[in-house]
Amino acid sequence: MRDARQFHDVTAHTPHSVRTNGHTLDWDVKPFPFKIYTGAPAVQLPREFAPVTLETLSAIGVAGPRAQLDTSTLAALLYYTAGVTKKKTYPGGGEVLFRAAASTGALYQTEVYVAIGAVEGIAPGLYHFCPGDFTLRRLRDTDVRGALASAAADEDLERRAAVVVLSAIYWRNTWKYQARGFRHLFWDSGTMLANLLAVANALGFDPRIVTGFVDDEVNHILGLDAERETALELMGVGPRGAPSPDPGALPPIALETMPLSSSEVDYPILREMLSASRLATAAAVVAWRGSGSQSAGADGVGGPGPTCPLKQSVLAVRIAEGAGGARPSDAIRPSALQLPPPRAMSGRTLGDTIQRRGSTRQFSHEAIGAEELATALWAATRPIAADVPSGLVELFLIVSAVDGVAPGAYVYLPAEHALELIRAGDFRNKAGYLCLEQPIAADAAAVMYFLAPLDAIFARFGDRGYRLANLEAGIAGGRAYLAAYAQGFGASGLTFYDRLVVEFFAPASEGLDAIFVTALGQSVRSRPAAE
């Protein structure tokens, strides 16, 4: 059985691996971007709903007033999380439907299910959300919130008006990214969760992510074939009420879906990684969430695991010691650059920001302001409401064009809201080289590299900790997207040469692994004015 450390290393990009891979895209079998249940009853969601008017930066950091969950607000929640926000038609008739949240390669492998219990206007049951026709398709007539709560060992879920479950269809992503797509499953669901957290905050739904659950049970509740699709995260939304009734034993779901493509390619090591990081029982879930001395092994059973403090990483020591606080202030060097306070307001509502959002394809060399960068960094590092502590990733940067910040390589210190200089210099070309030699990174004003002390994370959270690190980086990247577009500039998620990223930021990066990259900057298009 391949474990997380082996998987991370074997799927790492190097200049040699990228040049000798030999993988080509077979456009004849490109997966269809929507999952369609052909025989399930459909509930059409209203396309006219109240806009999400809370200011974007407020929605990232502060919850709105408590509200009820009804058909209209659920439609808004789903639209701004996973809906089709715009379309582009190409010469020859080709059409691309863009979604509310970014996805690697615009492949959109993340699916959304909703367990409804107390939503005005919609009968209790389990539903699948289809962005293509903006409908919910009913998969079960039974209220399954209690079953999900049992599988997650989390009583809060059975009291929520609804539970949103994100899953991933492997083939949609592996068609392009092969086994490395495992990482993308969590980057992309994290980016979507950044939207979901912000929108649920804005609507007053008190969102909270649940990452620990019995995988086989949740997959059964959703009716998923785990050889092709698996549940990734759960989120309770809406007001709390009486516990949902016990649904008892749930039969298999026997509904057919439209084939994604005429043929599929299997990547066994991706499925092995999912299996190695699964949790097998509710007791294992509880143990996995427990103290830093508990970790879940490949068989999903919690047990004692040694701590692994990495002296080179203050964050790694904090994880190993079980503390969830901010990085100690004595980690700052005297040379650290204090950033301006993040903006309290961008002047753009969250709904408008998401509607306008789109991954930037080409950056100009025009600078962004220090306040703009500071706001994006603040947004990326907000605490995450979840069943396990956040703060698993550290944020490094190559700054090329930020007013008031000299070009160079830095590490961001969130507790102090400061940049610690690693080395000064013009590293535009290096930024592009580290990101698989892509010009977009070289053209960006700043590139954010998310690194994590994986060995310390594995010591605490077992192989499932690999999911957490990639997920948190995806959420951070998604929040940086929202902050960038709210302020009128662009962002784009990128892949990278794993080991070369770590080596570039040495010695500050010693003991860390590269997880994800987000580039920020002005688009080559005319800059939109903040409203």
Short mmCIF file of C-alpha atoms in Angstrom, two decimals, residues 274-531:
data_model
loop_
_atom_site.label_atom_id
_atom_site.label_comp_id
_atom_site.label_asym_id
_atom_site.label_seq_id
_atom_site.Cartn_x
_atom_site.Cartn_y
_atom_site.Cartn_z
CA LEU A 274 -7.62 7.48 -1.16
CA SER A 275 -7.76 4.07 0.49
CA ALA A 276 -4.65 4.73 2.59
CA SER A 277 -6.18 7.96 3.89
CA ARG A 278 -9.64 6.63 4.65
CA LEU A 279 -11.25 6.30 8.09
CA ALA A 280 -12.99 2.97 8.68
CA THR A 281 -15.11 3.53 11.80
CA ALA A 282 -16.70 6.33 13.80
CA ALA A 283 -14.27 5.51 16.62
CA ALA A 284 -11.38 6.03 14.19
CA VAL A 285 -12.87 9.41 13.23
CA VAL A 286 -12.99 10.49 16.89
CA ALA A 287 -9.42 9.30 17.50
CA TRP A 288 -8.19 11.00 14.33
CA ARG A 289 -9.61 14.32 15.48
CA GLY A 290 -8.07 13.88 18.90
CA SER A 291 -4.86 15.10 20.43
CA GLY A 292 -1.58 15.44 18.58
CA SER A 293 -0.52 12.04 19.89
CA GLN A 294 -3.23 10.35 17.85
CA SER A 295 -2.98 9.51 14.17
CA ALA A 296 -4.91 7.28 11.84
CA GLY A 297 -3.05 4.58 9.99
CA ALA A 298 -3.67 3.16 6.56
CA ASP A 299 -6.32 0.83 7.96
CA GLY A 300 -8.26 3.80 9.32
CA VAL A 301 -7.77 2.82 12.95
CA GLY A 302 -6.53 5.56 15.28
CA GLY A 303 -3.50 4.84 17.37
CA PRO A 304 -0.55 6.51 19.03
CA GLY A 305 1.81 8.22 16.65
CA PRO A 306 5.14 9.87 17.47
CA THR A 307 5.42 13.59 17.23
CA CYS A 308 7.86 14.83 14.65
CA PRO A 309 9.05 18.35 15.52
CA LEU A 310 11.03 19.88 12.68
CA LYS A 311 13.22 22.52 14.27
CA GLN A 312 13.59 24.26 10.95
CA SER A 313 9.86 25.05 10.87
CA VAL A 314 8.17 26.92 13.70
CA LEU A 315 4.83 25.81 12.28
CA ALA A 316 5.87 22.16 12.27
CA VAL A 317 6.81 22.35 15.95
CA ARG A 318 3.45 23.97 16.71
CA ILE A 319 1.58 21.17 14.97
CA ALA A 320 3.60 18.45 16.67
CA GLU A 321 3.03 20.05 20.08
CA GLY A 322 -0.70 20.26 19.43
CA ALA A 323 -0.97 24.03 19.74
CA GLY A 324 -3.26 25.82 17.32
CA GLY A 325 -2.15 29.39 17.93
CA ALA A 326 -0.35 31.81 15.71
CA ARG A 327 3.33 31.64 14.88
CA PRO A 328 5.29 33.03 17.87
CA SER A 329 6.27 36.68 17.56
CA ASP A 330 9.90 35.89 18.35
CA ALA A 331 10.05 34.20 14.93
CA ILE A 332 10.25 37.66 13.36
CA ARG A 333 13.67 38.84 12.35
CA PRO A 334 14.50 42.51 12.87
CA SER A 335 14.50 42.90 9.09
CA ALA A 336 10.83 41.87 8.72
CA LEU A 337 8.73 44.31 6.72
CA GLN A 338 5.48 45.33 8.42
CA LEU A 339 2.68 45.37 5.85
CA PRO A 340 -0.08 47.99 5.81
CA PRO A 341 -3.33 46.88 7.46
CA PRO A 342 -5.61 44.91 5.15
CA ARG A 343 -8.46 46.80 3.62
CA ALA A 344 -11.69 46.61 5.59
CA MET A 345 -13.73 47.21 2.44
CA SER A 346 -13.07 46.69 -1.26
CA GLY A 347 -16.22 48.40 -2.49
CA ARG A 348 -17.51 45.27 -4.24
CA THR A 349 -20.15 42.87 -2.98
CA LEU A 350 -19.41 39.17 -2.72
CA GLY A 351 -22.01 38.30 -5.34
CA ASP A 352 -20.53 40.76 -7.81
CA THR A 353 -16.98 39.55 -7.09
CA ILE A 354 -17.88 35.92 -7.79
CA GLN A 355 -19.83 36.87 -10.90
CA ARG A 356 -16.80 38.69 -12.29
CA ARG A 357 -14.19 36.16 -11.15
CA GLY A 358 -12.20 34.15 -13.68
CA SER A 359 -8.69 32.73 -13.73
CA THR A 360 -6.35 35.27 -15.29
CA ARG A 361 -4.63 33.91 -18.40
CA GLN A 362 -2.00 36.62 -18.83
CA PHE A 363 -0.62 39.19 -16.41
CA SER A 364 0.91 42.53 -17.31
CA HIS A 365 3.99 43.71 -15.47
CA GLU A 366 1.98 46.50 -13.84
CA ALA A 367 2.38 46.70 -10.08
CA ILE A 368 -0.22 46.14 -7.41
CA GLY A 369 -0.14 48.11 -4.17
CA ALA A 370 1.25 46.92 -0.85
CA GLU A 371 -2.22 47.34 0.65
CA GLU A 372 -3.69 45.15 -2.09
CA LEU A 373 -1.12 42.42 -1.50
CA ALA A 374 -1.56 42.71 2.27
CA THR A 375 -5.31 42.25 1.88
CA ALA A 376 -4.89 39.14 -0.28
CA LEU A 377 -2.46 37.64 2.24
CA TRP A 378 -4.82 38.42 5.11
CA ALA A 379 -7.73 36.82 3.28
CA ALA A 380 -5.72 33.71 2.39
CA THR A 381 -4.76 33.06 6.00
CA ARG A 382 -8.09 33.56 7.80
CA PRO A 383 -8.89 30.76 10.28
CA ILE A 384 -11.10 28.02 8.85
CA ALA A 385 -14.18 26.86 10.75
CA ALA A 386 -13.66 23.09 10.68
CA ASP A 387 -13.51 19.94 12.78
CA VAL A 388 -9.67 20.09 12.91
CA PRO A 389 -7.31 23.04 13.41
CA SER A 390 -6.24 25.11 10.43
CA GLY A 391 -2.80 26.68 10.02
CA LEU A 392 -1.11 23.71 8.35
CA VAL A 393 0.48 25.67 5.50
CA GLU A 394 3.03 28.46 5.39
CA LEU A 395 2.98 31.12 2.72
CA PHE A 396 6.12 32.08 0.78
CA LEU A 397 6.26 34.69 -1.96
CA ILE A 398 8.24 35.93 -4.89
CA VAL A 399 7.47 39.64 -5.14
CA SER A 400 8.19 41.24 -8.50
CA ALA A 401 5.99 44.36 -8.75
CA VAL A 402 4.40 45.51 -5.50
CA ASP A 403 4.57 49.21 -4.65
CA GLY A 404 6.38 49.64 -1.35
CA VAL A 405 7.80 46.09 -1.26
CA ALA A 406 11.25 45.53 -2.75
CA PRO A 407 11.51 42.64 -5.24
CA GLY A 408 12.65 39.44 -3.59
CA ALA A 409 11.73 36.19 -1.89
CA TYR A 410 9.77 36.38 1.37
CA VAL A 411 7.87 34.34 3.93
CA TYR A 412 4.60 35.77 5.27
CA LEU A 413 4.13 35.91 9.05
CA PRO A 414 0.33 36.02 9.53
CA ALA A 415 0.31 36.75 13.28
CA GLU A 416 2.45 39.84 12.71
CA HIS A 417 1.08 40.62 9.25
CA ALA A 418 4.65 41.05 8.05
CA LEU A 419 6.98 39.78 5.36
CA GLU A 420 10.31 38.29 6.38
CA LEU A 421 12.92 38.71 3.67
CA ILE A 422 14.71 35.55 2.56
CA ARG A 423 16.73 37.18 -0.19
CA ALA A 424 16.42 40.35 -2.24
CA GLY A 425 16.52 40.45 -6.02
CA ASP A 426 14.59 40.28 -9.27
CA PHE A 427 13.23 36.74 -9.48
CA ARG A 428 10.61 37.13 -12.23
CA ASN A 429 12.23 34.53 -14.44
CA LYS A 430 12.74 32.23 -11.48
CA ALA A 431 9.05 32.50 -10.58
CA GLY A 432 8.15 31.38 -14.09
CA TYR A 433 10.67 28.55 -14.06
CA LEU A 434 9.47 27.18 -10.72
CA CYS A 435 5.89 27.13 -12.07
CA LEU A 436 6.66 24.64 -14.84
CA GLU A 437 8.32 27.37 -16.89
CA GLN A 438 5.03 29.16 -17.47
CA PRO A 439 5.28 32.84 -18.50
CA ILE A 440 2.15 33.70 -16.49
CA ALA A 441 4.09 33.31 -13.23
CA ALA A 442 7.00 35.39 -14.53
CA ASP A 443 4.57 38.16 -15.51
CA ALA A 444 2.72 38.24 -12.17
CA ALA A 445 3.16 40.99 -9.60
CA ALA A 446 3.56 38.39 -6.84
CA VAL A 447 3.43 34.60 -6.68
CA MET A 448 2.27 32.86 -3.50
CA TYR A 449 3.78 29.43 -2.79
CA PHE A 450 2.02 27.37 -0.12
CA LEU A 451 4.39 25.01 1.72
CA ALA A 452 3.64 22.59 4.56
CA PRO A 453 5.62 20.43 7.03
CA LEU A 454 4.14 17.21 5.68
CA ASP A 455 6.08 14.85 7.94
CA ALA A 456 4.84 16.66 11.04
CA ILE A 457 1.31 16.67 9.62
CA PHE A 458 1.51 12.93 8.91
CA ALA A 459 2.72 12.32 12.47
CA ARG A 460 -0.40 13.98 13.83
CA PHE A 461 -3.08 13.24 11.23
CA GLY A 462 -1.76 10.12 9.49
CA ASP A 463 -2.12 9.75 5.74
CA ARG A 464 -5.37 11.70 5.86
CA GLY A 465 -3.29 14.70 6.80
CA TYR A 466 -2.24 14.86 3.15
CA ARG A 467 -5.84 15.66 2.29
CA LEU A 468 -5.85 18.42 4.90
CA ALA A 469 -2.68 20.12 3.66
CA ASN A 470 -3.87 20.21 0.05
CA LEU A 471 -7.37 21.26 1.10
CA GLU A 472 -6.17 24.13 3.26
CA ALA A 473 -3.92 25.38 0.47
CA GLY A 474 -6.89 25.24 -1.91
CA ILE A 475 -9.06 27.24 0.48
CA ALA A 476 -6.28 29.79 0.96
CA GLY A 477 -5.83 30.10 -2.79
CA GLY A 478 -9.59 30.47 -3.27
CA ARG A 479 -9.75 33.25 -0.68
CA ALA A 480 -6.84 35.01 -2.38
CA TYR A 481 -8.85 34.80 -5.63
CA LEU A 482 -11.83 36.48 -3.97
CA ALA A 483 -9.69 39.20 -2.40
CA ALA A 484 -7.91 39.88 -5.69
CA TYR A 485 -11.06 40.19 -7.80
CA ALA A 486 -12.79 42.22 -5.10
CA GLN A 487 -9.94 44.75 -5.35
CA GLY A 488 -9.89 44.84 -9.13
CA PHE A 489 -6.90 42.68 -10.09
CA GLY A 490 -6.50 39.03 -11.04
CA ALA A 491 -5.31 35.66 -9.79
CA SER A 492 -4.50 32.24 -11.19
CA GLY A 493 -3.69 28.85 -9.65
CA LEU A 494 -0.58 27.14 -11.00
CA THR A 495 1.35 23.90 -10.70
CA PHE A 496 5.08 23.74 -9.99
CA TYR A 497 8.35 21.87 -9.70
CA ASP A 498 7.99 20.51 -6.16
CA ARG A 499 11.53 20.15 -4.91
CA LEU A 500 12.86 23.19 -6.77
CA VAL A 501 10.33 25.42 -5.00
CA VAL A 502 11.53 24.18 -1.61
CA GLU A 503 15.18 24.59 -2.59
CA PHE A 504 14.62 28.14 -3.82
CA PHE A 505 13.22 29.33 -0.49
CA ALA A 506 15.90 27.58 1.60
CA PRO A 507 16.93 27.81 4.35
CA ALA A 508 13.55 29.16 5.53
CA SER A 509 11.77 26.27 3.79
CA GLU A 510 13.84 23.47 5.27
CA GLY A 511 11.61 20.61 6.41
CA LEU A 512 8.68 21.77 4.25
CA ASP A 513 7.07 20.50 1.04
CA ALA A 514 5.51 22.51 -1.79
CA ILE A 515 1.71 22.14 -1.89
CA PHE A 516 0.08 24.77 -4.15
CA VAL A 517 0.74 28.07 -5.97
CA THR A 518 -1.40 31.15 -6.64
CA ALA A 519 -0.20 34.06 -8.78
CA LEU A 520 -1.52 37.61 -8.37
CA GLY A 521 -1.30 40.61 -10.66
CA GLN A 522 -2.88 42.97 -13.13
CA SER A 523 -4.44 41.42 -16.18
CA VAL A 524 -3.28 42.54 -19.60
CA ARG A 525 -6.84 43.72 -20.10
CA SER A 526 -7.80 47.15 -18.87
CA ARG A 527 -8.09 47.12 -15.12
CA PRO A 528 -11.71 47.12 -13.88
CA ALA A 529 -12.50 49.87 -11.45
CA ALA A 530 -13.54 48.80 -7.96
CA GLU A 531 -17.14 49.71 -7.32
#
